[in-house]
Structures are given as C-alpha cells and as structure tokens.
C-alpha positions as MATLAB code, in Angstrom:
seq = 'WRATDQQNADEQGKDDTGFWTNPLAECSEPLSVQGGELLGGHFDEEQSHANFLAALQAWRGNSTQKQHERPEQATASTGSPVEAKASCWQCYRLYKAGSVVQDAMSKHSFCSRACLSNYHSEYARFYTPPSTTKTT';
ca = [
      12.027  -45.898  121.224;
      13.291  -47.959  124.008;
      15.658  -50.786  123.212;
      13.055  -53.389  124.191;
      10.489  -51.892  121.808;
      12.975  -51.988  118.950;
      13.875  -55.581  119.751;
      10.186  -56.579  119.790;
       9.615  -54.900  116.420;
      12.656  -56.624  114.917;
      11.623  -60.022  116.288;
       8.082  -59.707  114.923;
       9.374  -58.666  111.526;
       7.611  -55.321  111.482;
       8.978  -52.521  109.351;
      10.204  -49.520  111.314;
       8.617  -46.439  109.712;
      10.038  -43.989  112.207;
       6.604  -43.268  113.694;
       5.638  -44.220  117.195;
       3.156  -47.073  117.363;
       1.131  -48.089  120.358;
       2.404  -51.530  121.366;
      -0.964  -52.423  122.930;
      -3.023  -51.649  119.825;
      -2.655  -53.765  116.744;
      -3.452  -52.249  113.379;
      -5.400  -54.777  111.298;
      -5.699  -52.606  108.182;
      -2.771  -51.238  106.212;
      -2.020  -47.574  106.888;
      -2.911  -46.523  103.338;
      -6.527  -47.737  103.729;
      -7.240  -46.060  107.074;
      -9.082  -42.747  107.186;
     -12.294  -43.664  105.442;
     -13.808  -41.774  102.548;
     -12.625  -38.372  103.744;
      -9.104  -39.070  102.518;
     -10.564  -39.759   99.084;
     -12.453  -36.456   99.152;
     -15.939  -37.891   99.720;
     -18.143  -36.287  102.397;
     -21.918  -36.579  102.752;
     -22.832  -33.300  104.431;
     -26.558  -34.080  104.754;
     -25.910  -37.419  106.437;
     -23.365  -35.826  108.755;
     -25.835  -33.071  109.685;
     -28.587  -35.617  110.356;
     -26.237  -37.659  112.552;
     -25.245  -34.516  114.450;
     -28.882  -33.566  115.114;
     -29.689  -37.092  116.275;
     -26.712  -37.081  118.648;
     -27.654  -33.634  119.943;
     -31.226  -34.727  120.667;
     -29.979  -37.869  122.403;
     -27.578  -35.794  124.500;
     -30.354  -33.410  125.502;
     -32.591  -36.338  126.359;
     -35.255  -35.260  123.868;
     -36.940  -37.464  121.367;
     -37.445  -36.250  117.807;
     -41.229  -36.219  118.331;
     -41.054  -33.635  121.105;
     -38.801  -31.412  119.042;
     -41.600  -29.647  117.170;
     -44.137  -29.384  120.004;
     -44.635  -26.015  121.666;
     -44.620  -25.863  125.458;
     -48.021  -25.711  127.041;
     -49.037  -22.320  128.442;
     -49.891  -22.220  132.121;
     -53.612  -21.811  132.625;
     -56.150  -22.600  135.307;
     -56.426  -26.169  133.958;
     -52.663  -26.844  134.009;
     -51.743  -24.965  137.164;
     -51.559  -21.434  138.408;
     -52.277  -18.735  135.845;
     -49.480  -16.565  134.609;
     -49.866  -13.006  135.872;
     -48.010   -9.859  134.966;
     -45.460   -8.762  137.538;
     -43.701   -5.514  138.289;
     -40.637   -4.621  140.326;
     -40.717   -2.350  143.361;
     -38.725    0.856  142.908;
     -37.468    0.689  146.503;
     -36.800   -2.979  147.352;
     -36.811   -4.501  143.821;
     -39.165   -7.263  144.934;
     -41.512   -8.665  142.290;
     -45.201   -8.240  142.956;
     -48.439   -8.621  141.032;
     -48.883   -5.697  138.676;
     -52.486   -5.314  139.811;
     -51.501   -4.282  143.350;
     -49.408   -1.219  142.570;
     -48.795    1.628  145.022;
     -47.725    4.563  142.885;
     -46.080    7.795  143.949;
     -48.031   10.710  142.487;
     -45.022   12.992  142.148;
     -42.351   10.649  140.723;
     -44.724    8.124  139.096;
     -42.593    5.281  140.530;
     -44.320    2.013  141.437;
     -43.938    0.339  144.815;
     -45.003   -3.017  146.246;
     -46.422   -1.544  149.474;
     -47.051    1.669  151.347;
     -44.082    0.828  153.593;
     -41.716    0.932  150.608;
     -43.327    4.182  149.456;
     -42.749    5.660  152.947;
     -39.123    4.487  152.930;
     -38.644    6.096  149.534;
     -40.152    9.373  150.772;
     -37.941    9.405  153.868;
     -34.785    8.770  151.809;
     -35.637   11.361  149.184;
     -37.456   13.900  151.415;
     -35.428   16.792  150.048;
     -37.149   16.316  146.690;
     -40.585   16.363  148.318;
     -40.394   19.652  150.180;
     -43.138   21.890  148.932;
     -41.990   25.067  147.226;
     -41.940   28.184  149.367;
     -45.285   29.971  149.311;
     -43.942   33.280  150.585;
     -43.099   35.851  147.988;
     -39.816   37.611  148.194;
     -39.767   41.128  146.829;
];
C-alpha cells in the first residue's frame, strides 16, 4: 500500500483487511456473498454444458440448425464431380486415376510417359536384362 491509498481508506471509513483492493472498482456486495452458487456447492452441469455448446457454436459462426446437416456431396448438379486421384511415383503430382501409365516390371504408377522415362533413366541398373549367355 502506498501512503495515499491508506489515507483514502481511513478517510472513507473502510476496514483494512490486508488484501489489495482495486481503488477504481467498487464492490457493491459484501465479500461473503460473492462467488455465486459454486461456493455453496451447487453446480448445474447440464446447464453449463448447454451454455458451452451454445458459445462454441457462436464462436464457430454456426447456427444450431446447421449442426446436424451433412455436407452436400459434389456431383454434376452442384459442381465438378469428385474423381479418384493417384500420385505419380516419380514427381508425386496428383492425377486422375483413370489415366495411369504403369511400369510393367515394378508395377509403379506414373502420371505420364515422361515421368516413366525419367524413372527408367534413374533406375536403369535395375532394368538391364539378365545375361543370355551361358557360362560353363
């Protein structure tokens, strides 16, 4: 406490409890009444849960009506259709699964013949045909 705070408390006739009090905030209720029903051991868990869910929905910007609706699937009527995609083994680009270029030996899928050729050039040592000459 500063001396001026103590003087103000003495002049106003307030009891000094030893606790710091905010001089800008006045307490209208006695300290023993503050705290609500929790100090008395009363807690409505269902009401608290409902209030939490309402606050969460408001924070997310959702209304309670939209909460139970499922998102609409993309179709020809709502936009472009959803198609299966695959990833190229060489460049990792996503492409439509219907346009696969597959390596017969490794069974890897590629987005184009260019990626397949790049793969073959990088891993050519694995693609050398076995020796056809017999050694005796």
